[in-house]
Amino acid sequence: MQSESVILQDDTRVVRELSEISHLRTIIKLLSIVIAIGLVYVFARIGNDTHIIYVFILAFLIATWAQHAIGEELHDGSHYRLASSRRVNEYLASLYGSLSGISLMNYRARHKLHHRYFGTALDPDFPQYKTCPMGLKAWATYLFVNFSGYGAIKSLVTFQSNLSTGKPSWQHPGFTVVMQLFLLILGILLNVPIFYFLFWFVPLLTLTYGVSHFRTMLEHWNAETWQDPTTGEICYGAFYDFDSGIQSQLFGAPFGYNHHGTHHSLPSIPNYNLDKIAHEDYREVPQNLIRKTTFFTRLSEMVSFSFKPSV
C-alpha cells in the first residue's frame, strides 16, 4: 500500500506551523540524552561500590530510556526534523545513529519503505505486526526472542537489521566505532570496563530491542485485514494513536510515539508536535485505518484475542 498524505479538512496552515522545527527542543533533547548517559555510569558505579541491586536496575532502565530517546531523535532526523539546516540535521542524526550502532541511511531507507508499503510484505517492519502471538507458548517464545537478545543478535547475523554501518553518505563507519569506544572508555575511567557491556550494549540488545518491537506491534497489529483500494491487495495492520495521561507517559510519551497513527498521516510534523493535532478531524482514511485508543485498551484487546477460547 502506498500511504497517502492526510491533511486537515480546512486548515493546512496549522500543519505548516506544526511542521516547523524547534531548535531549542532539539538542543534540550541532546543535553537530556548526554545527562542520561552520564547518570547510567554514575549509578552503575554507585551500585558497584555499594552492591545494591536496585541501583544497578536503575542504571539499566536509564540506559533503556536514553536509547529510546536516541531512537526518537534518529527517527525525526530520518524525516529531516532535527534542524532546519540539512547538514546539521544529518550530523546530529548520524551522531545518534553512531551512539546506537545504527546506520542513518539504512534506517531512513527502511523507514521510507515502512511508510510507503505499510500492510504488505514490502514493509521491512511487516513481520513485527502481521500477527499477534496466540496462546501462552507463543507469548513465551515472543518474549524470549525479543527480550533475551536472541532476536537482536539473529537480525545482526542475518543482516536484517539497521544495526550496521551500511554505506552512509554523511555517517562515516569509523565514527560509529569512535562513539562506541568513547562509551567503553567511560567505563575504563571508572575502573570498571564491563560497564559498557552491562549497561549499554546489553540493554540495547534486550530491553530496548524488545520494547521497540512490542511497541510496533501495539501501534500496528490488527485482527482484521483490509484491501488496498488501488491494487486490491489484501493488507494487514492499522494505525493507532495512544492517549490518556499517565498510561502514555509511562510507556510512549518520553519517546514521542504516542500518536504514531497521526505520524503516518502527517510525517512532516515532528513527534513532539503530534499531540497538538492528533485530536483534529481528518479526511476519511481508507478502511478507517487511524484509530484512537489507550495503551491499556490495546493491551486488553491483544490479550483477549490471544487467549480467546477456541470454538
PDB file of C-alpha atoms in Angstrom:
ATOM      1  CA  MET A   1       0.000   0.000   0.000  1.00  0.00           C
ATOM      2  CA  GLN A   2       1.313   3.444  -0.855  1.00  0.00           C
ATOM      3  CA  SER A   3       0.437   5.639   2.114  1.00  0.00           C
ATOM      4  CA  GLU A   4      -1.306   8.887   1.214  1.00  0.00           C
ATOM      5  CA  SER A   5      -0.701  12.192   2.983  1.00  0.00           C
ATOM      6  CA  VAL A   6      -3.785  13.016   5.011  1.00  0.00           C
ATOM      7  CA  ILE A   7      -4.322  16.709   5.733  1.00  0.00           C
ATOM      8  CA  LEU A   8      -6.746  18.610   7.876  1.00  0.00           C
ATOM      9  CA  GLN A   9     -10.035  19.364   6.195  1.00  0.00           C
ATOM     10  CA  ASP A  10      -9.792  23.153   6.162  1.00  0.00           C
ATOM     11  CA  ASP A  11      -6.529  24.245   7.713  1.00  0.00           C
ATOM     12  CA  THR A  12      -3.227  23.315   6.084  1.00  0.00           C
ATOM     13  CA  ARG A  13      -1.742  26.373   7.799  1.00  0.00           C
ATOM     14  CA  VAL A  14      -1.852  24.504  11.118  1.00  0.00           C
ATOM     15  CA  VAL A  15       0.087  21.645   9.574  1.00  0.00           C
ATOM     16  CA  ARG A  16       2.719  24.007   8.221  1.00  0.00           C
ATOM     17  CA  GLU A  17       3.116  25.710  11.589  1.00  0.00           C
ATOM     18  CA  LEU A  18       3.411  22.434  13.482  1.00  0.00           C
ATOM     19  CA  SER A  19       5.939  21.183  10.924  1.00  0.00           C
ATOM     20  CA  GLU A  20       8.330  23.939  11.946  1.00  0.00           C
ATOM     21  CA  ILE A  21      11.378  22.663  13.812  1.00  0.00           C
ATOM     22  CA  SER A  22      12.046  23.714  17.409  1.00  0.00           C
ATOM     23  CA  HIS A  23      15.818  24.058  17.631  1.00  0.00           C
ATOM     24  CA  LEU A  24      15.546  24.699  21.370  1.00  0.00           C
ATOM     25  CA  ARG A  25      13.781  21.386  21.785  1.00  0.00           C
ATOM     26  CA  THR A  26      16.479  19.658  19.715  1.00  0.00           C
ATOM     27  CA  ILE A  27      19.193  21.103  21.969  1.00  0.00           C
ATOM     28  CA  ILE A  28      17.328  20.216  25.176  1.00  0.00           C
ATOM     29  CA  LYS A  29      16.826  16.627  23.998  1.00  0.00           C
ATOM     30  CA  LEU A  30      20.529  16.322  23.136  1.00  0.00           C
ATOM     31  CA  LEU A  31      21.512  17.588  26.589  1.00  0.00           C
ATOM     32  CA  SER A  32      18.969  15.248  28.227  1.00  0.00           C
ATOM     33  CA  ILE A  33      20.475  12.264  26.440  1.00  0.00           C
ATOM     34  CA  VAL A  34      24.022  13.276  27.413  1.00  0.00           C
ATOM     35  CA  ILE A  35      22.951  13.675  31.054  1.00  0.00           C
ATOM     36  CA  ALA A  36      21.111  10.334  30.977  1.00  0.00           C
ATOM     37  CA  ILE A  37      24.201   8.541  29.658  1.00  0.00           C
ATOM     38  CA  GLY A  38      26.251  10.159  32.416  1.00  0.00           C
ATOM     39  CA  LEU A  39      23.726   9.014  35.024  1.00  0.00           C
ATOM     40  CA  VAL A  40      23.922   5.453  33.718  1.00  0.00           C
ATOM     41  CA  TYR A  41      27.612   5.303  34.563  1.00  0.00           C
ATOM     42  CA  VAL A  42      27.188   7.174  37.857  1.00  0.00           C
ATOM     43  CA  PHE A  43      24.527   4.762  39.117  1.00  0.00           C
ATOM     44  CA  ALA A  44      26.445   1.770  37.788  1.00  0.00           C
ATOM     45  CA  ARG A  45      29.494   2.891  39.768  1.00  0.00           C
ATOM     46  CA  ILE A  46      27.397   3.511  42.894  1.00  0.00           C
ATOM     47  CA  GLY A  47      25.872   0.060  42.526  1.00  0.00           C
ATOM     48  CA  ASN A  48      29.327  -1.461  42.106  1.00  0.00           C
ATOM     49  CA  ASP A  49      30.588   0.271  45.260  1.00  0.00           C
ATOM     50  CA  THR A  50      27.529  -0.399  47.427  1.00  0.00           C
ATOM     51  CA  HIS A  51      26.465  -3.768  45.959  1.00  0.00           C
ATOM     52  CA  ILE A  52      22.832  -2.601  45.979  1.00  0.00           C
ATOM     53  CA  ILE A  53      20.992  -4.400  43.199  1.00  0.00           C
ATOM     54  CA  TYR A  54      18.237  -1.825  42.634  1.00  0.00           C
ATOM     55  CA  VAL A  55      20.864   0.808  41.794  1.00  0.00           C
ATOM     56  CA  PHE A  56      22.087  -1.483  39.000  1.00  0.00           C
ATOM     57  CA  ILE A  57      18.485  -1.891  37.829  1.00  0.00           C
ATOM     58  CA  LEU A  58      18.048   1.888  37.806  1.00  0.00           C
ATOM     59  CA  ALA A  59      21.183   2.275  35.671  1.00  0.00           C
ATOM     60  CA  PHE A  60      19.850  -0.354  33.254  1.00  0.00           C
ATOM     61  CA  LEU A  61      16.467   1.392  32.948  1.00  0.00           C
ATOM     62  CA  ILE A  62      18.040   4.817  32.423  1.00  0.00           C
ATOM     63  CA  ALA A  63      20.162   3.316  29.639  1.00  0.00           C
ATOM     64  CA  THR A  64      16.997   1.981  28.015  1.00  0.00           C
ATOM     65  CA  TRP A  65      15.340   5.402  28.295  1.00  0.00           C
ATOM     66  CA  ALA A  66      18.392   7.063  26.728  1.00  0.00           C
ATOM     67  CA  GLN A  67      18.461   4.538  23.885  1.00  0.00           C
ATOM     68  CA  HIS A  68      14.769   5.070  23.150  1.00  0.00           C
ATOM     69  CA  ALA A  69      15.274   8.832  23.259  1.00  0.00           C
ATOM     70  CA  ILE A  70      18.131   8.371  20.785  1.00  0.00           C
ATOM     71  CA  GLY A  71      15.782   6.289  18.636  1.00  0.00           C
ATOM     72  CA  GLU A  72      13.198   9.078  18.671  1.00  0.00           C
ATOM     73  CA  GLU A  73      15.779  11.629  17.545  1.00  0.00           C
ATOM     74  CA  LEU A  74      17.093   9.262  14.879  1.00  0.00           C
ATOM     75  CA  HIS A  75      13.518   8.830  13.653  1.00  0.00           C
ATOM     76  CA  ASP A  76      12.889  12.574  13.460  1.00  0.00           C
ATOM     77  CA  GLY A  77      16.288  13.009  11.822  1.00  0.00           C
ATOM     78  CA  SER A  78      15.334  10.485   9.154  1.00  0.00           C
ATOM     79  CA  HIS A  79      12.405  12.811   8.360  1.00  0.00           C
ATOM     80  CA  TYR A  80      14.748  15.853   8.450  1.00  0.00           C
ATOM     81  CA  ARG A  81      13.020  17.232  11.560  1.00  0.00           C
ATOM     82  CA  LEU A  82      16.009  17.863  13.867  1.00  0.00           C
ATOM     83  CA  ALA A  83      17.308  21.080  12.319  1.00  0.00           C
ATOM     84  CA  SER A  84      16.381  23.427   9.503  1.00  0.00           C
ATOM     85  CA  SER A  85      19.908  23.052   8.145  1.00  0.00           C
ATOM     86  CA  ARG A  86      20.146  19.777   6.219  1.00  0.00           C
ATOM     87  CA  ARG A  87      23.832  19.451   7.104  1.00  0.00           C
ATOM     88  CA  VAL A  88      23.210  19.942  10.839  1.00  0.00           C
ATOM     89  CA  ASN A  89      20.273  17.514  10.708  1.00  0.00           C
ATOM     90  CA  GLU A  90      22.431  14.833   9.098  1.00  0.00           C
ATOM     91  CA  TYR A  91      25.304  15.317  11.527  1.00  0.00           C
ATOM     92  CA  LEU A  92      23.004  15.148  14.547  1.00  0.00           C
ATOM     93  CA  ALA A  93      21.073  12.138  13.258  1.00  0.00           C
ATOM     94  CA  SER A  94      24.352  10.416  12.399  1.00  0.00           C
ATOM     95  CA  LEU A  95      25.603  11.074  15.935  1.00  0.00           C
ATOM     96  CA  TYR A  96      22.515   9.368  17.346  1.00  0.00           C
ATOM     97  CA  GLY A  97      22.900   6.511  14.900  1.00  0.00           C
ATOM     98  CA  SER A  98      26.527   6.040  15.901  1.00  0.00           C
ATOM     99  CA  LEU A  99      25.647   6.008  19.608  1.00  0.00           C
ATOM    100  CA  SER A 100      23.337   3.042  18.999  1.00  0.00           C
ATOM    101  CA  GLY A 101      25.334   1.452  16.164  1.00  0.00           C
ATOM    102  CA  ILE A 102      22.664   2.229  13.557  1.00  0.00           C
ATOM    103  CA  SER A 103      23.284   3.472  10.040  1.00  0.00           C
ATOM    104  CA  LEU A 104      21.185   6.588   9.419  1.00  0.00           C
ATOM    105  CA  MET A 105      20.977   5.861   5.704  1.00  0.00           C
ATOM    106  CA  ASN A 106      19.948   2.242   6.238  1.00  0.00           C
ATOM    107  CA  TYR A 107      17.355   3.328   8.787  1.00  0.00           C
ATOM    108  CA  ARG A 108      15.972   6.069   6.541  1.00  0.00           C
ATOM    109  CA  ALA A 109      15.666   3.710   3.571  1.00  0.00           C
ATOM    110  CA  ARG A 110      13.852   1.060   5.627  1.00  0.00           C
ATOM    111  CA  HIS A 111      11.600   3.624   7.296  1.00  0.00           C
ATOM    112  CA  LYS A 112      10.537   5.051   3.934  1.00  0.00           C
ATOM    113  CA  LEU A 113       9.521   1.550   2.888  1.00  0.00           C
ATOM    114  CA  HIS A 114       7.520   1.225   6.113  1.00  0.00           C
ATOM    115  CA  HIS A 115       5.550   4.354   5.221  1.00  0.00           C
ATOM    116  CA  ARG A 116       5.174   3.554   1.538  1.00  0.00           C
ATOM    117  CA  TYR A 117       4.294  -0.132   1.704  1.00  0.00           C
ATOM    118  CA  PHE A 118       2.577  -0.393   5.077  1.00  0.00           C
ATOM    119  CA  GLY A 119       0.487  -3.536   5.464  1.00  0.00           C
ATOM    120  CA  THR A 120       2.368  -5.556   2.841  1.00  0.00           C
ATOM    121  CA  ALA A 121       5.397  -7.822   2.775  1.00  0.00           C
ATOM    122  CA  LEU A 122       7.414  -4.981   1.198  1.00  0.00           C
ATOM    123  CA  ASP A 123       7.351  -3.203   4.562  1.00  0.00           C
ATOM    124  CA  PRO A 124      10.530  -4.222   6.482  1.00  0.00           C
ATOM    125  CA  ASP A 125       8.557  -3.977   9.748  1.00  0.00           C
ATOM    126  CA  PHE A 126       5.774  -6.219   8.436  1.00  0.00           C
ATOM    127  CA  PRO A 127       6.789  -9.338  10.460  1.00  0.00           C
ATOM    128  CA  GLN A 128       6.551  -7.291  13.669  1.00  0.00           C
ATOM    129  CA  TYR A 129       2.835  -6.532  13.309  1.00  0.00           C
ATOM    130  CA  LYS A 130       1.357  -9.032  10.839  1.00  0.00           C
ATOM    131  CA  THR A 131       0.316 -11.412  13.606  1.00  0.00           C
ATOM    132  CA  CYS A 132      -0.189 -11.434  17.353  1.00  0.00           C
ATOM    133  CA  PRO A 133       1.125 -14.355  19.461  1.00  0.00           C
ATOM    134  CA  MET A 134      -1.637 -16.852  20.139  1.00  0.00           C
ATOM    135  CA  GLY A 135      -1.562 -18.656  23.464  1.00  0.00           C
ATOM    136  CA  LEU A 136       0.870 -18.880  26.363  1.00  0.00           C
ATOM    137  CA  LYS A 137       3.558 -20.807  24.481  1.00  0.00           C
ATOM    138  CA  ALA A 138       3.555 -18.310  21.603  1.00  0.00           C
ATOM    139  CA  TRP A 139       3.849 -15.388  24.022  1.00  0.00           C
ATOM    140  CA  ALA A 140       6.683 -17.081  25.915  1.00  0.00           C
ATOM    141  CA  THR A 141       8.513 -17.570  22.619  1.00  0.00           C
ATOM    142  CA  TYR A 142       7.850 -13.962  21.588  1.00  0.00           C
ATOM    143  CA  LEU A 143       9.149 -12.563  24.871  1.00  0.00           C
ATOM    144  CA  PHE A 144      12.232 -14.766  24.784  1.00  0.00           C
ATOM    145  CA  VAL A 145      13.125 -13.913  21.185  1.00  0.00           C
ATOM    146  CA  ASN A 146      12.655 -10.164  21.586  1.00  0.00           C
ATOM    147  CA  PHE A 147      13.807  -9.520  25.150  1.00  0.00           C
ATOM    148  CA  SER A 148      16.632 -12.026  25.659  1.00  0.00           C
ATOM    149  CA  GLY A 149      18.950 -10.632  22.994  1.00  0.00           C
ATOM    150  CA  TYR A 150      18.380 -13.624  20.718  1.00  0.00           C
ATOM    151  CA  GLY A 151      16.273 -11.675  18.205  1.00  0.00           C
ATOM    152  CA  ALA A 152      18.679  -8.737  18.055  1.00  0.00           C
ATOM    153  CA  ILE A 153      21.721 -10.956  17.585  1.00  0.00           C
ATOM    154  CA  LYS A 154      19.929 -13.066  14.964  1.00  0.00           C
ATOM    155  CA  SER A 155      18.981  -9.960  12.979  1.00  0.00           C
ATOM    156  CA  LEU A 156      22.605  -8.837  13.068  1.00  0.00           C
ATOM    157  CA  VAL A 157      23.931 -12.203  11.955  1.00  0.00           C
ATOM    158  CA  THR A 158      21.398 -12.490   9.116  1.00  0.00           C
ATOM    159  CA  PHE A 159      21.834  -8.838   8.027  1.00  0.00           C
ATOM    160  CA  GLN A 160      18.177  -7.997   8.671  1.00  0.00           C
ATOM    161  CA  SER A 161      18.892  -5.090  10.991  1.00  0.00           C
ATOM    162  CA  ASN A 162      19.619  -1.376  10.906  1.00  0.00           C
ATOM    163  CA  LEU A 163      22.488  -2.093  13.290  1.00  0.00           C
ATOM    164  CA  SER A 164      25.165  -1.939  10.606  1.00  0.00           C
ATOM    165  CA  THR A 165      27.355   0.694   9.036  1.00  0.00           C
ATOM    166  CA  GLY A 166      25.977   0.358   5.513  1.00  0.00           C
ATOM    167  CA  LYS A 167      27.257   2.973   3.068  1.00  0.00           C
ATOM    168  CA  PRO A 168      26.072   6.275   4.535  1.00  0.00           C
ATOM    169  CA  SER A 169      26.958   9.488   2.748  1.00  0.00           C
ATOM    170  CA  TRP A 170      27.425  11.516   5.943  1.00  0.00           C
ATOM    171  CA  GLN A 171      27.949   8.997   8.712  1.00  0.00           C
ATOM    172  CA  HIS A 172      31.449   7.550   8.474  1.00  0.00           C
ATOM    173  CA  PRO A 173      31.617   3.982   9.846  1.00  0.00           C
ATOM    174  CA  GLY A 174      34.733   4.950  11.779  1.00  0.00           C
ATOM    175  CA  PHE A 175      32.724   7.493  13.770  1.00  0.00           C
ATOM    176  CA  THR A 176      30.423   4.737  14.998  1.00  0.00           C
ATOM    177  CA  VAL A 177      33.494   2.871  16.261  1.00  0.00           C
ATOM    178  CA  VAL A 178      34.790   6.047  17.911  1.00  0.00           C
ATOM    179  CA  MET A 179      31.486   6.659  19.730  1.00  0.00           C
ATOM    180  CA  GLN A 180      31.341   3.077  20.996  1.00  0.00           C
ATOM    181  CA  LEU A 181      34.969   3.332  22.148  1.00  0.00           C
ATOM    182  CA  PHE A 182      34.093   6.570  23.924  1.00  0.00           C
ATOM    183  CA  LEU A 183      31.359   4.781  25.889  1.00  0.00           C
ATOM    184  CA  LEU A 184      33.790   1.966  26.660  1.00  0.00           C
ATOM    185  CA  ILE A 185      36.451   4.426  27.835  1.00  0.00           C
ATOM    186  CA  LEU A 186      33.950   5.990  30.251  1.00  0.00           C
ATOM    187  CA  GLY A 187      33.758   2.626  31.967  1.00  0.00           C
ATOM    188  CA  ILE A 188      37.540   2.265  31.935  1.00  0.00           C
ATOM    189  CA  LEU A 189      37.947   5.683  33.585  1.00  0.00           C
ATOM    190  CA  LEU A 190      35.629   4.470  36.349  1.00  0.00           C
ATOM    191  CA  ASN A 191      37.824   1.358  36.709  1.00  0.00           C
ATOM    192  CA  VAL A 192      35.006  -0.931  35.588  1.00  0.00           C
ATOM    193  CA  PRO A 193      35.313  -1.518  31.801  1.00  0.00           C
ATOM    194  CA  ILE A 194      32.463  -4.026  31.891  1.00  0.00           C
ATOM    195  CA  PHE A 195      30.021  -1.144  32.492  1.00  0.00           C
ATOM    196  CA  TYR A 196      29.858  -0.526  28.742  1.00  0.00           C
ATOM    197  CA  PHE A 197      28.741  -4.089  28.050  1.00  0.00           C
ATOM    198  CA  LEU A 198      26.360  -4.444  31.013  1.00  0.00           C
ATOM    199  CA  PHE A 199      24.773  -1.004  30.943  1.00  0.00           C
ATOM    200  CA  TRP A 200      24.834  -0.002  27.292  1.00  0.00           C
ATOM    201  CA  PHE A 201      25.315  -2.946  24.964  1.00  0.00           C
ATOM    202  CA  VAL A 202      23.143  -5.429  26.879  1.00  0.00           C
ATOM    203  CA  PRO A 203      20.187  -3.004  27.318  1.00  0.00           C
ATOM    204  CA  LEU A 204      20.389  -2.181  23.605  1.00  0.00           C
ATOM    205  CA  LEU A 205      20.056  -5.829  22.582  1.00  0.00           C
ATOM    206  CA  THR A 206      17.465  -6.821  25.194  1.00  0.00           C
ATOM    207  CA  LEU A 207      15.025  -4.347  26.759  1.00  0.00           C
ATOM    208  CA  THR A 208      15.435  -1.582  24.171  1.00  0.00           C
ATOM    209  CA  TYR A 209      15.110  -4.017  21.262  1.00  0.00           C
ATOM    210  CA  GLY A 210      12.181  -5.831  22.874  1.00  0.00           C
ATOM    211  CA  VAL A 211      10.180  -2.724  23.789  1.00  0.00           C
ATOM    212  CA  SER A 212      10.755  -1.304  20.309  1.00  0.00           C
ATOM    213  CA  HIS A 213       9.343  -4.434  18.654  1.00  0.00           C
ATOM    214  CA  PHE A 214       6.461  -4.691  21.108  1.00  0.00           C
ATOM    215  CA  ARG A 215       5.625  -1.023  20.531  1.00  0.00           C
ATOM    216  CA  THR A 216       5.480  -1.646  16.776  1.00  0.00           C
ATOM    217  CA  MET A 217       3.016  -4.489  17.341  1.00  0.00           C
ATOM    218  CA  LEU A 218       0.863  -2.329  19.640  1.00  0.00           C
ATOM    219  CA  GLU A 219       0.842   0.507  17.119  1.00  0.00           C
ATOM    220  CA  HIS A 220       0.052  -1.574  14.054  1.00  0.00           C
ATOM    221  CA  TRP A 221      -1.294  -5.071  14.704  1.00  0.00           C
ATOM    222  CA  ASN A 222      -4.957  -5.514  13.798  1.00  0.00           C
ATOM    223  CA  ALA A 223      -7.015  -8.698  13.844  1.00  0.00           C
ATOM    224  CA  GLU A 224      -8.798  -7.733  10.625  1.00  0.00           C
ATOM    225  CA  THR A 225      -7.312  -7.484   7.147  1.00  0.00           C
ATOM    226  CA  TRP A 226      -8.224  -4.806   4.598  1.00  0.00           C
ATOM    227  CA  GLN A 227      -7.983  -4.361   0.861  1.00  0.00           C
ATOM    228  CA  ASP A 228      -5.784  -1.784  -0.813  1.00  0.00           C
ATOM    229  CA  PRO A 229      -8.203   0.481  -2.732  1.00  0.00           C
ATOM    230  CA  THR A 230      -5.711   0.881  -5.581  1.00  0.00           C
ATOM    231  CA  THR A 231      -4.183  -2.557  -6.065  1.00  0.00           C
ATOM    232  CA  GLY A 232      -6.844  -4.745  -4.448  1.00  0.00           C
ATOM    233  CA  GLU A 233      -4.113  -6.471  -2.434  1.00  0.00           C
ATOM    234  CA  ILE A 234      -5.034  -7.954   0.947  1.00  0.00           C
ATOM    235  CA  CYS A 235      -3.160  -5.978   3.606  1.00  0.00           C
ATOM    236  CA  TYR A 236      -2.624  -6.212   7.352  1.00  0.00           C
ATOM    237  CA  GLY A 237      -2.392  -3.779  10.236  1.00  0.00           C
ATOM    238  CA  ALA A 238      -3.758  -0.365  11.156  1.00  0.00           C
ATOM    239  CA  PHE A 239      -2.563   2.940  12.601  1.00  0.00           C
ATOM    240  CA  TYR A 240      -3.121   3.550  16.321  1.00  0.00           C
ATOM    241  CA  ASP A 241      -2.825   6.711  18.394  1.00  0.00           C
ATOM    242  CA  PHE A 242      -2.482   6.322  22.165  1.00  0.00           C
ATOM    243  CA  ASP A 243      -3.799   8.742  24.739  1.00  0.00           C
ATOM    244  CA  SER A 244      -4.983   9.114  28.347  1.00  0.00           C
ATOM    245  CA  GLY A 245      -2.440  10.730  30.596  1.00  0.00           C
ATOM    246  CA  ILE A 246      -0.268   8.586  32.818  1.00  0.00           C
ATOM    247  CA  GLN A 247      -0.596   5.471  30.642  1.00  0.00           C
ATOM    248  CA  SER A 248       1.087   7.146  27.725  1.00  0.00           C
ATOM    249  CA  GLN A 249       3.561   8.920  29.994  1.00  0.00           C
ATOM    250  CA  LEU A 250       4.723   5.597  31.395  1.00  0.00           C
ATOM    251  CA  PHE A 251       5.244   3.997  28.019  1.00  0.00           C
ATOM    252  CA  GLY A 252       5.387   6.175  24.977  1.00  0.00           C
ATOM    253  CA  ALA A 253       5.422   9.881  25.749  1.00  0.00           C
ATOM    254  CA  PRO A 254       9.122  10.126  26.655  1.00  0.00           C
ATOM    255  CA  PHE A 255       9.905   8.572  23.286  1.00  0.00           C
ATOM    256  CA  GLY A 256       7.433  10.643  21.258  1.00  0.00           C
ATOM    257  CA  TYR A 257       5.490   7.723  19.832  1.00  0.00           C
ATOM    258  CA  ASN A 258       2.053   8.278  21.370  1.00  0.00           C
ATOM    259  CA  HIS A 259       0.452   9.393  18.121  1.00  0.00           C
ATOM    260  CA  HIS A 260       2.102   7.080  15.648  1.00  0.00           C
ATOM    261  CA  GLY A 261      -1.044   6.752  13.562  1.00  0.00           C
ATOM    262  CA  THR A 262      -1.125  10.509  13.097  1.00  0.00           C
ATOM    263  CA  HIS A 263       2.568  10.417  12.216  1.00  0.00           C
ATOM    264  CA  HIS A 264       1.806   8.135   9.281  1.00  0.00           C
ATOM    265  CA  SER A 265      -0.746  10.670   8.071  1.00  0.00           C
ATOM    266  CA  LEU A 266       1.398  13.756   8.702  1.00  0.00           C
ATOM    267  CA  PRO A 267       5.075  12.708   8.609  1.00  0.00           C
ATOM    268  CA  SER A 268       6.242  16.307   8.189  1.00  0.00           C
ATOM    269  CA  ILE A 269       5.240  17.105  11.790  1.00  0.00           C
ATOM    270  CA  PRO A 270       7.905  16.273  14.410  1.00  0.00           C
ATOM    271  CA  ASN A 271       6.887  13.701  17.015  1.00  0.00           C
ATOM    272  CA  TYR A 272       6.821  16.308  19.774  1.00  0.00           C
ATOM    273  CA  ASN A 273       4.078  18.287  17.986  1.00  0.00           C
ATOM    274  CA  LEU A 274       1.797  15.392  17.092  1.00  0.00           C
ATOM    275  CA  ASP A 275      -0.240  15.688  20.290  1.00  0.00           C
ATOM    276  CA  LYS A 276      -1.284  19.197  19.227  1.00  0.00           C
ATOM    277  CA  ILE A 277      -3.018  17.891  16.135  1.00  0.00           C
ATOM    278  CA  ALA A 278      -3.942  14.270  16.896  1.00  0.00           C
ATOM    279  CA  HIS A 279      -7.480  15.096  18.053  1.00  0.00           C
ATOM    280  CA  GLU A 280      -8.454  17.120  14.997  1.00  0.00           C
ATOM    281  CA  ASP A 281     -10.860  15.835  12.346  1.00  0.00           C
ATOM    282  CA  TYR A 282      -9.254  14.209   9.328  1.00  0.00           C
ATOM    283  CA  ARG A 283     -10.447  13.434   5.874  1.00  0.00           C
ATOM    284  CA  GLU A 284     -11.694   9.892   5.683  1.00  0.00           C
ATOM    285  CA  VAL A 285      -8.889   7.356   5.601  1.00  0.00           C
ATOM    286  CA  PRO A 286      -9.430   4.100   3.634  1.00  0.00           C
ATOM    287  CA  GLN A 287     -10.816   1.353   5.855  1.00  0.00           C
ATOM    288  CA  ASN A 288     -10.760   3.694   8.874  1.00  0.00           C
ATOM    289  CA  LEU A 289      -7.115   2.849   9.486  1.00  0.00           C
ATOM    290  CA  ILE A 290      -6.347   5.574  12.043  1.00  0.00           C
ATOM    291  CA  ARG A 291      -7.772   4.575  15.407  1.00  0.00           C
ATOM    292  CA  LYS A 292      -7.731   6.405  18.733  1.00  0.00           C
ATOM    293  CA  THR A 293      -7.240   4.243  21.818  1.00  0.00           C
ATOM    294  CA  THR A 294      -5.212   3.869  25.014  1.00  0.00           C
ATOM    295  CA  PHE A 295      -2.355   1.568  25.969  1.00  0.00           C
ATOM    296  CA  PHE A 296      -4.467  -0.373  28.448  1.00  0.00           C
ATOM    297  CA  THR A 297      -7.244  -0.806  25.888  1.00  0.00           C
ATOM    298  CA  ARG A 298      -4.779  -2.084  23.304  1.00  0.00           C
ATOM    299  CA  LEU A 299      -3.169  -4.470  25.781  1.00  0.00           C
ATOM    300  CA  SER A 300      -6.590  -5.753  26.827  1.00  0.00           C
ATOM    301  CA  GLU A 301      -7.611  -6.192  23.193  1.00  0.00           C
ATOM    302  CA  MET A 302      -4.427  -8.087  22.406  1.00  0.00           C
ATOM    303  CA  VAL A 303      -4.680 -10.367  25.450  1.00  0.00           C
ATOM    304  CA  SER A 304      -8.358 -11.098  24.752  1.00  0.00           C
ATOM    305  CA  PHE A 305      -7.538 -12.021  21.161  1.00  0.00           C
ATOM    306  CA  SER A 306      -4.517 -14.131  22.132  1.00  0.00           C
ATOM    307  CA  PHE A 307      -6.322 -16.183  24.757  1.00  0.00           C
ATOM    308  CA  LYS A 308      -9.855 -16.300  23.374  1.00  0.00           C
ATOM    309  CA  PRO A 309     -11.482 -19.730  23.780  1.00  0.00           C
ATOM    310  CA  SER A 310     -11.290 -21.889  20.681  1.00  0.00           C
ATOM    311  CA  VAL A 311     -14.661 -22.610  19.103  1.00  0.00           C
TER     312      VAL A 311
END
